[in-house]
Each structure stands twice: as structure tokens, then as C-alpha cells.
Coordinates of C-alpha atoms in Angstrom, one line a residue:
M113 CA -11.1 -29.1 -2.9
S114 CA -10.2 -25.4 -4.6
Q115 CA -9.9 -22.4 -2.5
S116 CA -10.3 -19.0 -3.5
E117 CA -10.7 -15.5 -2.3
H118 CA -14.3 -15.9 -2.8
G119 CA -14.4 -18.7 -0.4
K120 CA -14.2 -22.8 -0.4
W121 CA -15.2 -24.1 -3.5
T122 CA -15.9 -27.9 -3.2
V123 CA -16.4 -31.0 -5.8
S124 CA -17.8 -33.9 -4.0
S125 CA -20.2 -36.3 -4.5
S126 CA -23.0 -35.1 -3.1
D127 CA -25.4 -32.3 -3.7
E128 CA -25.6 -29.5 -1.3
S129 CA -23.7 -28.6 2.1
D130 CA -24.5 -25.5 3.8
A131 CA -21.0 -25.8 5.5
E132 CA -17.6 -24.2 4.0
H133 CA -16.0 -27.8 3.8
D134 CA -16.2 -31.1 2.2
C135 CA -19.3 -32.5 1.2
E136 CA -20.6 -35.8 2.4
E137 CA -21.7 -38.4 0.5
P138 CA -25.6 -38.4 1.5
S139 CA -27.6 -42.1 1.5
T140 CA -30.0 -41.9 -1.6
S141 CA -31.1 -45.6 -1.1
S142 CA -34.8 -44.4 0.3
V143 CA -34.7 -42.0 -2.3
L144 CA -33.7 -43.0 -5.8
Q145 CA -36.6 -45.2 -7.6
A146 CA -36.4 -47.5 -10.3
E147 CA -35.3 -46.4 -13.9
P148 CA -37.9 -47.2 -16.3
S149 CA -36.5 -50.0 -18.9
K150 CA -37.4 -47.8 -21.7
P151 CA -35.7 -44.4 -22.4
I152 CA -37.7 -41.5 -22.0
G153 CA -37.0 -38.2 -23.7
P154 CA -38.1 -35.7 -26.0
Q155 CA -39.2 -36.7 -29.8
Y156 CA -37.2 -33.3 -30.9
P157 CA -33.5 -32.4 -31.0
C158 CA -32.3 -30.9 -28.0
S159 CA -29.2 -30.6 -25.7
E160 CA -28.3 -33.1 -23.2
A161 CA -29.9 -30.8 -20.0
R162 CA -33.4 -30.4 -21.8
K163 CA -33.4 -34.3 -22.0
A164 CA -32.9 -34.8 -18.4
A165 CA -35.2 -32.7 -17.4
H166 CA -37.9 -34.2 -20.1
K167 CA -36.9 -37.4 -18.3
R168 CA -37.8 -36.4 -14.9
K169 CA -40.9 -34.8 -15.9
G170 CA -41.8 -38.5 -17.3
S171 CA -40.1 -40.2 -14.3
P172 CA -39.7 -37.8 -11.0
I173 CA -37.9 -39.1 -8.5
K174 CA -40.2 -38.3 -5.0
F175 CA -38.2 -36.9 -1.9
P176 CA -38.5 -39.1 0.7
D177 CA -40.2 -36.7 4.0
T178 CA -42.9 -35.0 2.1
S179 CA -43.8 -33.4 5.6
C180 CA -41.4 -30.3 4.4
F181 CA -42.8 -30.1 0.9
A182 CA -46.5 -29.7 2.7
E183 CA -48.0 -26.6 1.9
M184 CA -45.0 -25.9 -0.3
S185 CA -45.5 -23.4 -3.0
P186 CA -42.9 -21.2 -4.9
A187 CA -41.2 -19.7 -1.8
K188 CA -41.5 -16.3 -1.0
K189 CA -38.1 -14.2 -1.7
Q190 CA -35.7 -14.3 1.1
R191 CA -32.5 -11.9 1.5
P192 CA -29.8 -14.0 2.7
S193 CA -26.6 -12.5 4.2
Q194 CA -24.1 -11.3 1.1
K195 CA -21.2 -12.5 3.5
G196 CA -18.8 -15.6 2.1
L197 CA -20.0 -16.1 -1.7
G198 CA -18.7 -19.4 -1.5
W199 CA -20.2 -22.6 -3.4
C200 CA -20.4 -26.2 -2.5
L201 CA -20.8 -28.2 -6.0
S202 CA -21.1 -31.6 -6.5
S203 CA -21.0 -34.4 -9.3
S204 CA -22.3 -37.4 -10.1
E205 CA -20.9 -37.4 -13.9
E206 CA -17.7 -36.7 -15.4
E207 CA -18.5 -36.1 -19.1
T208 CA -16.5 -33.5 -20.7
E209 CA -18.0 -30.6 -22.1
S210 CA -16.6 -27.9 -24.4
E211 CA -19.2 -25.5 -24.7
S212 CA -22.1 -25.0 -22.1
Q213 CA -24.3 -24.1 -25.3
P214 CA -26.7 -27.1 -26.7
K215 CA -25.4 -28.2 -29.4
H216 CA -28.6 -28.8 -31.5
E217 CA -30.2 -25.8 -33.0
E218 CA -33.0 -25.2 -35.5
K219 CA -34.7 -22.6 -37.2
L220 CA -38.2 -22.2 -38.2
L221 CA -39.6 -20.0 -41.4
V222 CA -43.2 -20.0 -42.3
K223 CA -44.7 -18.7 -45.2
E224 CA -48.4 -17.9 -45.4
E225 CA -50.3 -15.9 -48.1
E226 CA -54.0 -16.8 -47.7
S227 CA -56.3 -14.1 -46.9
N228 CA -57.0 -13.0 -43.2
P229 CA -59.0 -14.6 -40.7
P230 CA -61.9 -12.5 -39.3
K231 CA -61.0 -10.8 -36.6
E232 CA -63.7 -12.1 -34.3
Q233 CA -61.7 -15.2 -35.0
A234 CA -59.5 -14.8 -32.3
F235 CA -58.3 -16.7 -29.0
A236 CA -60.5 -15.6 -26.0
K237 CA -58.5 -15.6 -22.7
S238 CA -58.2 -19.0 -20.8
E239 CA -55.9 -20.5 -18.4
D240 CA -54.3 -23.1 -20.7
N241 CA -54.0 -20.5 -23.6
E242 CA -56.4 -22.5 -25.7
L243 CA -58.4 -21.0 -28.4
P244 CA -62.5 -21.0 -28.1
A245 CA -64.4 -24.0 -29.1
S246 CA -67.0 -21.0 -30.4
H247 CA -65.9 -17.3 -31.7
N248 CA -69.1 -15.9 -31.4
S249 CA -68.9 -14.7 -27.6
M250 CA -68.2 -11.0 -27.1
K251 CA -65.9 -12.1 -24.7
A252 CA -63.9 -13.2 -28.1
V253 CA -64.1 -10.3 -29.5
A254 CA -63.2 -8.4 -27.1
E255 CA -60.1 -10.6 -26.7
V256 CA -59.7 -10.0 -30.3
Q257 CA -60.0 -6.3 -30.3
D258 CA -57.6 -6.0 -27.2
T259 CA -54.6 -8.5 -29.1
W260 CA -54.7 -6.1 -32.3
D261 CA -55.1 -2.8 -30.3
L262 CA -51.7 -4.3 -28.4
L263 CA -49.8 -5.5 -31.9
N264 CA -50.7 -2.1 -33.5
G265 CA -49.1 0.8 -31.3
G266 CA -49.9 0.2 -27.5
N267 CA -46.3 -0.2 -26.6
P268 CA -43.9 2.0 -28.0
F269 CA -41.0 -0.4 -27.9
R270 CA -42.7 -3.3 -29.1
F271 CA -41.2 -5.2 -26.5
F272 CA -43.1 -8.5 -24.8
L273 CA -42.8 -11.0 -22.3
T274 CA -44.7 -14.7 -23.1
R275 CA -47.7 -15.5 -21.1
V276 CA -47.5 -17.5 -18.1
K277 CA -49.5 -20.1 -16.5
G278 CA -49.9 -20.5 -12.9
I279 CA -49.5 -16.6 -12.5
K280 CA -51.8 -14.2 -11.8
S281 CA -53.6 -12.8 -14.7
K282 CA -52.9 -9.4 -13.9
Y283 CA -49.0 -10.3 -14.7
N284 CA -49.9 -11.8 -18.3
S285 CA -51.5 -8.8 -19.3
G286 CA -50.2 -7.5 -22.0
A287 CA -48.1 -10.6 -22.6
L288 CA -48.1 -13.0 -25.9
H289 CA -48.8 -16.7 -26.8
I290 CA -47.2 -18.2 -29.7
K291 CA -50.7 -18.7 -31.2
V292 CA -51.5 -14.6 -31.5
F293 CA -48.7 -15.3 -34.4
L294 CA -50.0 -18.5 -35.8
F295 CA -53.8 -17.2 -35.8
L296 CA -52.9 -14.1 -37.6
P297 CA -51.5 -14.3 -41.2
V298 CA -48.1 -15.0 -40.6
N299 CA -44.5 -16.2 -41.6
K300 CA -41.5 -17.3 -39.3
F301 CA -38.0 -19.1 -38.0
N302 CA -36.4 -20.6 -34.8
Y303 CA -33.6 -22.9 -32.6
C304 CA -35.2 -26.3 -31.0
I305 CA -38.7 -27.5 -33.0
D306 CA -41.0 -30.0 -31.9
V307 CA -42.9 -30.0 -34.9
E308 CA -45.8 -31.9 -34.1
W309 CA -46.5 -29.1 -31.2
L310 CA -46.0 -26.6 -33.8
I311 CA -48.7 -27.7 -36.0
R312 CA -51.1 -28.3 -33.4
Q313 CA -50.6 -24.6 -32.4
Y314 CA -52.4 -23.3 -35.7
P315 CA -56.1 -23.3 -36.2
Q316 CA -57.1 -26.3 -38.0
E317 CA -58.0 -23.9 -41.4
F318 CA -54.3 -23.0 -41.6
R319 CA -52.0 -26.3 -40.5
N320 CA -51.4 -26.6 -44.5
K321 CA -49.5 -23.6 -44.8
P322 CA -45.9 -24.2 -46.6
L323 CA -43.2 -24.4 -43.6
L324 CA -39.7 -23.9 -44.1
I325 CA -37.2 -25.2 -41.3
V326 CA -33.9 -24.1 -41.7
H327 CA -31.6 -26.4 -39.1
G328 CA -28.2 -27.0 -37.7
E329 CA -29.0 -30.4 -37.1
K330 CA -26.3 -33.2 -38.2
R331 CA -26.4 -37.1 -38.1
E332 CA -28.6 -38.6 -36.1
S333 CA -30.3 -35.5 -35.3
K334 CA -30.8 -34.2 -38.9
A335 CA -32.4 -38.1 -39.3
G336 CA -35.0 -37.4 -36.5
L337 CA -35.7 -34.2 -37.6
H338 CA -37.0 -35.1 -40.8
E339 CA -38.4 -38.0 -39.6
Q340 CA -40.3 -36.0 -37.5
A341 CA -41.3 -33.8 -40.5
Q342 CA -42.2 -36.9 -42.9
P343 CA -46.0 -36.7 -42.2
Y344 CA -46.4 -33.1 -43.2
K345 CA -46.2 -32.8 -46.7
N346 CA -46.4 -28.8 -46.7
I347 CA -43.1 -28.8 -44.4
C348 CA -39.4 -28.5 -46.0
L349 CA -36.0 -28.5 -44.1
C350 CA -32.9 -26.8 -45.0
Q351 CA -29.7 -27.3 -42.9
A352 CA -27.6 -24.4 -41.6
K353 CA -24.2 -24.4 -42.2
L354 CA -21.9 -24.8 -39.2
D355 CA -18.4 -25.5 -39.9
I356 CA -16.6 -24.6 -37.2
A357 CA -16.7 -27.2 -33.7
F358 CA -19.3 -27.0 -31.0
G359 CA -21.3 -24.0 -32.9
T360 CA -25.4 -24.0 -33.0
H361 CA -28.1 -22.6 -34.9
H362 CA -29.7 -20.5 -32.2
T363 CA -31.6 -17.8 -33.4
K364 CA -35.0 -17.4 -33.0
M365 CA -37.1 -15.3 -35.5
M366 CA -40.2 -15.5 -37.3
L367 CA -41.2 -13.6 -40.6
L368 CA -44.6 -12.9 -41.0
L369 CA -46.1 -12.6 -44.2
Y370 CA -49.7 -11.9 -45.6
E371 CA -51.8 -10.0 -47.7
E372 CA -51.2 -6.7 -45.7
G373 CA -47.8 -6.8 -45.2
L374 CA -44.9 -8.4 -43.2
R375 CA -43.9 -8.4 -39.6
V376 CA -40.7 -9.6 -38.1
V377 CA -40.9 -11.0 -34.9
I378 CA -37.6 -11.8 -32.8
H379 CA -37.7 -13.5 -29.7
T380 CA -36.1 -16.1 -27.2
A381 CA -38.4 -19.1 -26.8
N382 CA -37.9 -22.3 -28.8
L383 CA -40.7 -23.9 -30.8
I384 CA -41.3 -26.7 -28.1
D385 CA -44.2 -26.7 -25.8
A386 CA -42.2 -25.9 -22.3
D387 CA -40.9 -23.0 -23.7
W388 CA -44.1 -21.1 -24.1
Y389 CA -45.6 -22.8 -20.7
Q390 CA -44.0 -21.6 -17.5
K391 CA -41.1 -19.5 -18.2
T392 CA -39.7 -15.7 -18.7
Q393 CA -39.6 -15.5 -22.4
G394 CA -39.0 -12.2 -24.7
I395 CA -40.6 -10.7 -27.8
W396 CA -40.1 -7.8 -30.0
L397 CA -42.4 -7.2 -32.2
S398 CA -41.9 -5.2 -35.4
P399 CA -44.7 -3.0 -36.8
L400 CA -46.9 -4.3 -39.9
Y401 CA -44.8 -3.1 -42.6
P402 CA -46.6 -2.5 -45.9
R403 CA -45.6 -3.6 -49.5
L404 CA -44.3 -1.0 -51.2
T405 CA -45.2 0.4 -54.5
S406 CA -44.0 -1.5 -57.7
G407 CA -41.1 0.2 -59.4
S408 CA -39.6 1.7 -55.8
A409 CA -36.2 2.4 -55.6
G410 CA -33.6 -0.3 -54.6
C411 CA -32.9 1.5 -51.2
A412 CA -36.7 2.3 -50.9
G413 CA -38.4 1.1 -47.4
E414 CA -35.1 1.7 -44.9
S415 CA -35.5 2.6 -41.5
L416 CA -32.7 5.3 -39.6
T417 CA -31.5 2.4 -38.2
N418 CA -30.5 0.4 -41.3
F419 CA -32.8 -2.6 -39.9
K420 CA -33.8 -3.7 -43.6
S421 CA -30.2 -4.2 -44.9
D422 CA -28.9 -5.6 -41.8
L423 CA -32.0 -8.0 -42.0
I424 CA -31.5 -9.2 -45.7
N425 CA -27.4 -9.4 -44.6
Y426 CA -28.1 -11.6 -42.2
L427 CA -30.1 -14.1 -44.3
T428 CA -27.8 -13.8 -47.1
S429 CA -24.7 -14.9 -44.4
Y430 CA -26.8 -18.5 -44.5
N431 CA -25.7 -18.7 -48.0
S432 CA -28.5 -20.8 -48.7
P433 CA -30.7 -20.4 -52.2
T434 CA -33.8 -21.5 -50.0
L435 CA -33.8 -18.2 -48.4
N436 CA -33.0 -16.0 -51.6
E437 CA -37.4 -15.8 -51.6
W438 CA -37.2 -14.4 -48.2
T439 CA -34.6 -11.4 -48.7
D440 CA -36.5 -10.4 -52.0
I441 CA -39.9 -10.5 -50.1
I442 CA -38.1 -8.0 -47.3
K443 CA -37.1 -6.1 -50.0
E444 CA -40.3 -5.7 -51.6
H445 CA -41.7 -4.1 -48.1
D446 CA -41.6 -0.5 -45.9
L447 CA -39.5 -1.2 -43.3
S448 CA -39.1 2.4 -42.2
E449 CA -41.0 2.9 -39.0
T450 CA -38.6 0.4 -37.2
R451 CA -36.5 2.0 -34.2
V452 CA -34.7 -0.6 -33.3
Y453 CA -31.1 -2.0 -34.3
L454 CA -30.3 -6.1 -35.6
L455 CA -27.4 -7.3 -33.8
A456 CA -26.6 -10.9 -35.2
S457 CA -23.9 -13.4 -34.8
T458 CA -23.1 -15.7 -37.9
P459 CA -20.2 -18.6 -37.3
G460 CA -17.1 -17.7 -39.1
R461 CA -13.9 -16.2 -38.7
H462 CA -14.6 -12.6 -39.2
Q463 CA -11.6 -10.5 -40.9
G464 CA -11.6 -6.5 -41.9
N465 CA -14.5 -4.8 -42.5
H466 CA -16.5 -7.9 -41.9
K467 CA -15.4 -8.2 -38.5
E468 CA -17.5 -5.4 -37.0
K469 CA -21.0 -6.7 -38.8
W470 CA -21.2 -9.4 -35.9
G471 CA -21.2 -10.3 -32.2
H472 CA -19.8 -8.4 -29.3
L473 CA -18.1 -5.5 -31.9
R474 CA -21.1 -5.2 -33.9
L475 CA -22.5 -4.1 -30.6
K476 CA -19.4 -2.1 -30.2
K477 CA -19.9 -0.2 -33.4
L478 CA -23.5 0.6 -32.9
L479 CA -22.9 2.0 -29.3
K480 CA -20.2 4.0 -30.8
E481 CA -22.1 5.5 -33.5
H482 CA -25.5 6.4 -32.0
A483 CA -25.4 5.8 -28.2
S484 CA -25.0 9.5 -26.8
P485 CA -21.7 9.9 -24.3
I486 CA -23.5 10.2 -20.3
P487 CA -21.5 12.0 -17.4
A488 CA -19.6 10.0 -14.8
Q489 CA -20.4 6.9 -17.3
E490 CA -17.8 5.0 -15.6
S491 CA -19.8 4.1 -12.6
W492 CA -23.0 2.8 -14.6
P493 CA -23.2 -0.7 -14.3
M494 CA -23.2 -3.4 -17.3
I495 CA -25.6 -5.7 -16.6
G496 CA -26.0 -9.3 -18.1
Q497 CA -28.9 -12.0 -17.5
F498 CA -28.7 -15.1 -19.5
S499 CA -29.8 -18.6 -19.1
S500 CA -26.4 -20.6 -20.1
I501 CA -22.7 -19.9 -19.8
G502 CA -19.9 -20.9 -21.7
S503 CA -16.2 -21.4 -20.7
M504 CA -14.6 -17.7 -20.4
G505 CA -11.0 -18.5 -19.4
A506 CA -9.0 -18.9 -16.2
D507 CA -9.6 -15.4 -14.8
Q508 CA -11.9 -12.4 -15.6
S509 CA -9.1 -11.0 -18.1
K510 CA -9.5 -13.6 -20.5
W511 CA -13.0 -12.5 -22.0
L512 CA -15.6 -11.2 -20.0
C513 CA -13.4 -8.5 -18.4
S514 CA -11.3 -7.2 -21.7
E515 CA -12.8 -7.5 -25.1
F516 CA -16.6 -8.5 -23.8
R517 CA -16.5 -5.3 -21.3
D518 CA -14.5 -3.3 -23.6
S519 CA -17.7 -3.6 -26.3
L520 CA -20.5 -3.2 -23.8
V521 CA -19.3 0.1 -22.1
T522 CA -18.7 1.8 -25.3
L523 CA -21.3 5.0 -25.5
G524 CA -20.3 7.0 -28.4
N525 CA -17.0 8.8 -29.8
S526 CA -15.6 10.1 -27.3
M527 CA -15.9 7.2 -25.0
K528 CA -12.2 7.2 -22.7
T529 CA -10.0 4.1 -22.2
L530 CA -11.1 2.7 -18.9
S531 CA -9.7 0.2 -16.7
N532 CA -10.9 -3.0 -15.9
H533 CA -12.3 -2.1 -12.8
D534 CA -14.4 1.5 -13.7
V535 CA -17.5 -0.4 -14.8
P536 CA -19.3 -2.7 -12.3
I537 CA -20.3 -5.9 -13.9
H538 CA -23.7 -7.7 -12.7
L539 CA -24.4 -11.2 -14.4
I540 CA -28.1 -12.4 -13.5
Y541 CA -28.0 -16.6 -13.4
P542 CA -30.4 -18.3 -11.4
T543 CA -29.5 -20.0 -8.3
V544 CA -30.0 -23.9 -7.3
D545 CA -33.1 -22.5 -5.4
N546 CA -34.0 -20.0 -7.7
V547 CA -34.8 -23.2 -9.6
R548 CA -36.1 -25.5 -7.2
Q549 CA -38.6 -22.8 -5.8
S550 CA -39.9 -22.4 -9.3
L551 CA -43.0 -23.0 -11.3
E552 CA -42.2 -26.1 -12.5
G553 CA -39.7 -27.0 -9.5
Y554 CA -36.3 -28.8 -10.7
P555 CA -37.0 -29.4 -14.4
A556 CA -36.8 -26.0 -15.1
G557 CA -33.2 -26.4 -15.0
G558 CA -33.3 -27.9 -18.0
S559 CA -33.7 -24.9 -19.6
L560 CA -30.2 -23.8 -18.0
P561 CA -27.7 -26.1 -19.3
Y562 CA -24.4 -24.9 -17.4
S563 CA -22.0 -27.6 -16.7
L564 CA -19.9 -28.7 -13.6
Q565 CA -16.9 -29.4 -16.1
T566 CA -17.6 -25.8 -17.4
A567 CA -18.0 -24.1 -14.0
Q568 CA -15.2 -25.5 -12.9
K569 CA -12.7 -23.7 -14.7
Q570 CA -14.3 -20.6 -13.8
L571 CA -14.5 -20.0 -10.0
W572 CA -13.5 -16.7 -10.3
L573 CA -17.4 -15.9 -11.9
H574 CA -19.3 -16.4 -9.1
S575 CA -18.0 -13.1 -7.6
F576 CA -20.0 -11.2 -10.8
F577 CA -23.2 -13.5 -9.6
H578 CA -26.7 -11.9 -9.1
K579 CA -29.8 -14.2 -8.4
W580 CA -33.1 -13.8 -10.6
S581 CA -36.4 -12.0 -9.4
A582 CA -38.9 -10.6 -11.0
E583 CA -41.6 -9.8 -8.6
A584 CA -42.7 -6.7 -10.3
S585 CA -43.7 -9.0 -13.2
G586 CA -44.6 -11.5 -11.3
R587 CA -42.3 -13.9 -12.8
S588 CA -39.7 -14.8 -10.0
H589 CA -41.0 -18.6 -10.3
A590 CA -41.1 -18.6 -14.5
M591 CA -37.6 -19.5 -14.7
P592 CA -35.9 -17.3 -17.4
H593 CA -34.8 -18.4 -20.6
I594 CA -35.0 -14.7 -22.2
K595 CA -31.3 -13.6 -22.7
T596 CA -31.0 -9.1 -22.1
Y597 CA -27.8 -6.9 -21.4
M598 CA -28.1 -3.3 -20.8
R599 CA -26.2 -0.1 -18.7
S600 CA -27.8 1.0 -16.1
S601 CA -27.7 4.6 -13.9
P602 CA -25.9 3.6 -10.2
D603 CA -29.6 4.4 -9.1
Y604 CA -31.1 1.6 -11.2
Q605 CA -33.4 4.4 -12.6
K606 CA -32.5 5.0 -15.8
I607 CA -30.9 2.8 -19.1
A608 CA -28.4 3.9 -21.4
W609 CA -29.1 0.8 -23.2
F610 CA -31.3 -2.5 -23.5
L611 CA -30.6 -5.3 -26.0
V612 CA -32.6 -8.6 -25.9
T613 CA -31.5 -11.6 -27.9
S614 CA -30.8 -15.0 -28.2
A615 CA -27.2 -15.1 -27.2
N616 CA -26.1 -16.7 -23.7
L617 CA -22.5 -15.8 -22.1
S618 CA -20.2 -17.2 -24.2
K619 CA -17.3 -16.9 -26.7
A620 CA -19.5 -18.8 -29.0
A621 CA -22.2 -16.7 -29.3
W622 CA -20.5 -13.6 -29.2
G623 CA -17.1 -14.2 -30.6
A624 CA -13.5 -13.6 -29.5
L625 CA -10.5 -11.9 -31.0
E626 CA -8.0 -14.1 -32.7
K627 CA -4.6 -13.1 -34.0
N628 CA -3.5 -10.0 -32.0
G629 CA -7.6 -8.8 -32.3
I630 CA -7.3 -8.9 -36.3
Q631 CA -9.8 -11.6 -36.5
L632 CA -13.3 -12.1 -34.6
M633 CA -14.3 -16.1 -34.4
I634 CA -17.6 -16.8 -34.3
R635 CA -19.0 -20.4 -33.4
S636 CA -23.3 -19.6 -33.9
Y637 CA -25.9 -18.1 -35.1
E638 CA -27.5 -15.2 -32.9
L639 CA -30.2 -12.5 -33.4
G640 CA -31.3 -10.0 -31.0
V641 CA -32.4 -6.8 -31.0
L642 CA -30.9 -3.3 -29.6
F643 CA -33.0 -0.5 -27.8
L644 CA -31.1 3.2 -28.1
P645 CA -33.1 6.5 -26.0
S646 CA -31.9 8.2 -29.7
A647 CA -34.3 6.5 -31.4
F648 CA -37.2 7.0 -28.7
V649 CA -36.5 9.2 -26.3
N650 CA -33.4 11.3 -25.0
C651 CA -32.7 8.1 -21.9
F652 CA -35.0 5.2 -21.2
Q653 CA -36.8 5.7 -17.8
V654 CA -37.0 2.0 -16.2
K655 CA -40.8 1.3 -15.3
E656 CA -41.6 0.3 -12.1
K657 CA -43.9 -2.5 -12.9
F658 CA -43.6 -4.5 -16.2
S659 CA -47.5 -4.2 -16.5
G660 CA -51.0 -2.8 -15.5
S661 CA -49.0 0.6 -14.1
N662 CA -50.0 4.4 -15.4
E663 CA -46.0 5.5 -15.9
P664 CA -45.1 7.3 -18.8
A665 CA -44.8 5.4 -22.0
T666 CA -41.4 5.8 -22.2
S667 CA -40.9 4.0 -19.0
F668 CA -38.8 0.8 -20.4
P669 CA -40.1 -2.3 -19.3
V670 CA -37.0 -4.2 -17.8
P671 CA -37.9 -8.0 -16.9
Y672 CA -36.5 -8.2 -14.0
D673 CA -36.3 -6.3 -10.5
L674 CA -33.6 -3.7 -10.3
P675 CA -31.1 -3.4 -8.3
P676 CA -29.5 -7.0 -8.8
E677 CA -29.7 -8.8 -5.3
Q678 CA -25.7 -10.5 -5.5
Y679 CA -25.9 -14.0 -4.7
G680 CA -25.4 -15.1 -0.3
S681 CA -23.3 -17.3 1.4
K682 CA -25.4 -20.2 0.9
D683 CA -26.1 -19.5 -2.6
R684 CA -24.9 -21.4 -5.3
P685 CA -25.5 -21.3 -9.6
W686 CA -27.6 -24.1 -11.1
I687 CA -25.6 -26.6 -12.3
W688 CA -27.6 -29.1 -14.6
N689 CA -25.7 -32.0 -14.3
I690 CA -25.1 -32.9 -10.6
P691 CA -27.4 -34.1 -8.3
Y692 CA -29.9 -31.8 -5.6
T693 CA -31.3 -34.7 -3.3
K694 CA -31.3 -32.6 0.1
A695 CA -34.5 -30.3 -0.2
P696 CA -38.0 -31.4 -2.3
D697 CA -39.0 -28.8 -5.2
T698 CA -42.3 -27.4 -5.8
H699 CA -43.5 -31.0 -6.8
G700 CA -42.3 -32.8 -4.3
N701 CA -39.4 -33.8 -6.1
V702 CA -35.6 -34.2 -6.4
W703 CA -32.8 -33.5 -8.9
V704 CA -30.8 -37.1 -10.4
P705 CA -30.2 -36.0 -13.8
S706 CA -28.4 -39.2 -14.9

């Protein structure tokens, strides 16, 4: 048993305990069902946590006492006491895990240069996000027009959430599904991919478009991906280099190319069914970029945010001849209407001028050059929200409250040196009950791959944790796979900046300084966009309701509730590789990952 100033933290062979003492091993003989003779798992490369979730969906273990499951739906929010902040974690597995990030990640690139489909051939609204059998109904036509209006200026930030099955329709107003992009003339990028599912998202007439999948798979996983793609003659595969151990190809981006121009979509959802079904995901959708006139200067079409050159530099960092075609395509288009900044990570040990091109030092540089200082800014909290957590060291000074915090609290050139305690840090990560009461139940935790082995090494971290809550957007029970970071005013009414990204809270994603600060080591590919008020208005006001409100267009749609609610004494962070058998989820099941 470990003791910290935040209370007792117990590792035992059971799953949960309300008391602050060693947990007892519960009898599970009446709970566990026989395992199937053949392992159940997804047919695409993914993390061990996602494989466990897929297994449990296919072979659920029912909670023995179904009386407490009766009438159970995603539970209403409760506000337990803030006292204690103790955990009780338990484990039935002792596997070593060096990083909490999934090991297998991919990227998708789709080239579509055919004629536009008629606007009338878009989707009609349905619970299952299916395309209508007929395109003749007035409802379908109206839905098409609404979608085109949405994509062409209805949202000044061009920041959207994905559609969620199982919530009220008003909360899906303004939300997007992947079929929007694949039905329109498009092109794209990504991480974990189910090739067969992806192809099915296309209308039949567009399923033979050329697809280039850039991935980070090796050995067996690479062979499996090639096997998936083999039946589709229009698909080509390209392997991204990951020369540093435990790195991943985590970027999720689409390049959408068609006759009228180019779009860029940077998002947080993998190209698998589960990520577009009942999870909270974020999407930034660019304006439609027109082609430049023939003979335009090489620097033509650049935005005030240097988005065009930064995107080209990011693609160039792959050092892949296969992607040269896409850098040429970007050069041929006018990206001057872009109002966000690109923020990327690429694997390597970056020195000199390259050190500030990537990771958290890139964010620091952008905030220093383009963010405005704020009076009493020391009291403005930093908020991080993510779906996985890496190893950050034995205490907060090793990374979180040193180099990482120093980058994220920067605001303009006049920023004074701050102590570690001047800027509050709020970290939003789902509790066990958040997952248990979610739309998916315990399997939602498969996309939250924080392991016990990592958690045990950083007991200090849970004093920063806050619950996932998104009642304003109707998505409290749609677990987050979105990742966001921001600085907020102490009253949570204003935002100094906002970032949506693929990067979780880890040194692998953001980078860690080495050699006395002269080198930034990054393991993974990541990509996101930074929203700064200077490109829109003087300061972002927080939007009270994510959708359906009459607030000013310049109110920013934060996808979770503010102020964030700190963990209570009985709250514990979701850890994927331990069992939870004392309470059923929303489907009447328990969680036994092995």
C-alpha cells in the first residue's frame, strides 16, 4: 500500500473499494463466464485496451445481480464531496508498459478528383447516420442545403463535434459524421483504420477512388494491414518512419481534393466504427481553398497564420516521395483564408531552429509571438483534456509543472517568469463512474488506454484530476476521445487560447527536453490546430451552450462544462487493465479485460 499527502492509494487484486484501506478480493465465480475458444478481436491494428474492449463487446460478462441494473440509463450527474482525493486501484495483470499511448497508429490519404456529386445526393438525417435509399425527398434536399451552409461559413471557428448515437437530436445539431466528407468530393489522412468499414462509408459510386494509407505499423501489424487492403485495388500503403521506440503515428487528418479546390480536415477520430458512434470527437474543417491561377508566385496563397507553409513542412517531415504529390497539390491552392495555426509533432531529436518547430516548444513560440498578454494572467488556469496519459516522472517538477507548463502559460513577449504554483492546472480525464455510466458502458474505456503500470509511478498526478462532464452539449455520457488544451479566465467566462489536437498528455506526444535543454525528443506524429483570439476577436467568450443558442458568433464552443469539477474522495481515474466487477455498466455488464 502506498501513502501520499492526497490519501491512501491501494493496489490489490480487487477492483474498487469505498473505504480507504486495503481492498479485499471479491469472489468472481458467479460473475465470470467461460471465454470463447477463439479469441475475439478487431481485424485492424489497435492498442491492447481497444482489443480488450472489442473482446468484451463480443463476449460480455453480465453483472450477477440485475436488480440494480433495472431502469439504469446513463446516470444523472452527482456532486460528491471533494475531500480526500484517494484512489483504490487494483490489478489482475502485471504487464510492463513503457508508454500509455497505443503502439499502432496509421494515417489515411484519399485522392478524389472526379466530378462533384449533385448536392441533392447528400444524406438525410437518420438515427443511424445512414444515407437515404432515395434522394428525391424534400427532407434530403433540405438536409443537403443545411450541410453545405454549415460547411461554408455557419461556424466562424469551423470547429465541430461528431454525431453521437443515443443523445437528443438537438445536441447533434451542427455535428458532423464522416459520411459528410466522403460524400462530398474529398481527400484525407489518419491513425487506426478499419479498411473495410472505411470503404463502406463511401457511396457506392465513389468506392473505387484512389486511397493512400500512410501508417506506422511494423511486422505482424503491417502484414495485417496489407491483408486488409489487398482486396481493394485502389488502395496503396506507405509506412511512416518511427525510429524512436514506443513512438506512434497518431495524426488524424484529411486532405479533401476535388475540382473546385481543396479542404483540410484535422480531427481526433480514428477511421473505425467505434470512434464515430458514441464518442465525443472534435473536427476542424478548413474553408474551401480555390486553385491559384497559373503562374502564381511560390509564396502565393499563404495565410496570416502561415498555415500553408507549416502544412507543407509537416508533410515534408515524413521524408516520403509518396507524399511529394500532396505537397505539390497544396502549393497549387490558395490557403489565405485560414485563421488557425498548425501545431504538429514529428519523431526525432530536434535541435537548433528545428527545436521550436514541433511539440510543446512550437506552442510556446506561437503563444509568445501571437498571443496578447493579459492582466493578472498568473491566475488564469491551464486546462488539459485528453484520453490517455503517459509516464511523466516521479513528481510534478519532472515535466508537467516545468517545461510543459512553462510552454503553455506563455502569453506574449512580456511574459514574466512564473513559479510552479502561480498557474493552476486542471486535468480532465474520465473517472471509473464516467465510463461505467457512459452510453457504451465499460467498453468505452478501451479508448482510454491509461495503464495501471503507468498510474502506479505517478501517484501525485491525481491531485490535478477533474471529471469529464459535458451536459451543455448533451455529451456527458459520450466518452471523450477528443483532446483539447486551453487557458481560461478564473471565472471561466473567457479563453486566452484553445487547441484541439491528436496529442494526449505524454512526453511522447509533446516532447521532452534533453541535454540541458538544447534538444527536444519527440517519439510520435501528432497534429492539431490552435485558435488564437487575435485571428478572430480580442478575447474568446465561452459559449454557454455548444449548439442551438443565440449567443454571439464569436463565443467559443468549449466541448465540456466549465468550471471543471475536481475528483471527489471516492472518484478514481479509469484504468483500462484492471477489473471492475462490483457495479454494472449501462448494459448490465462488468469489466474483466483479460
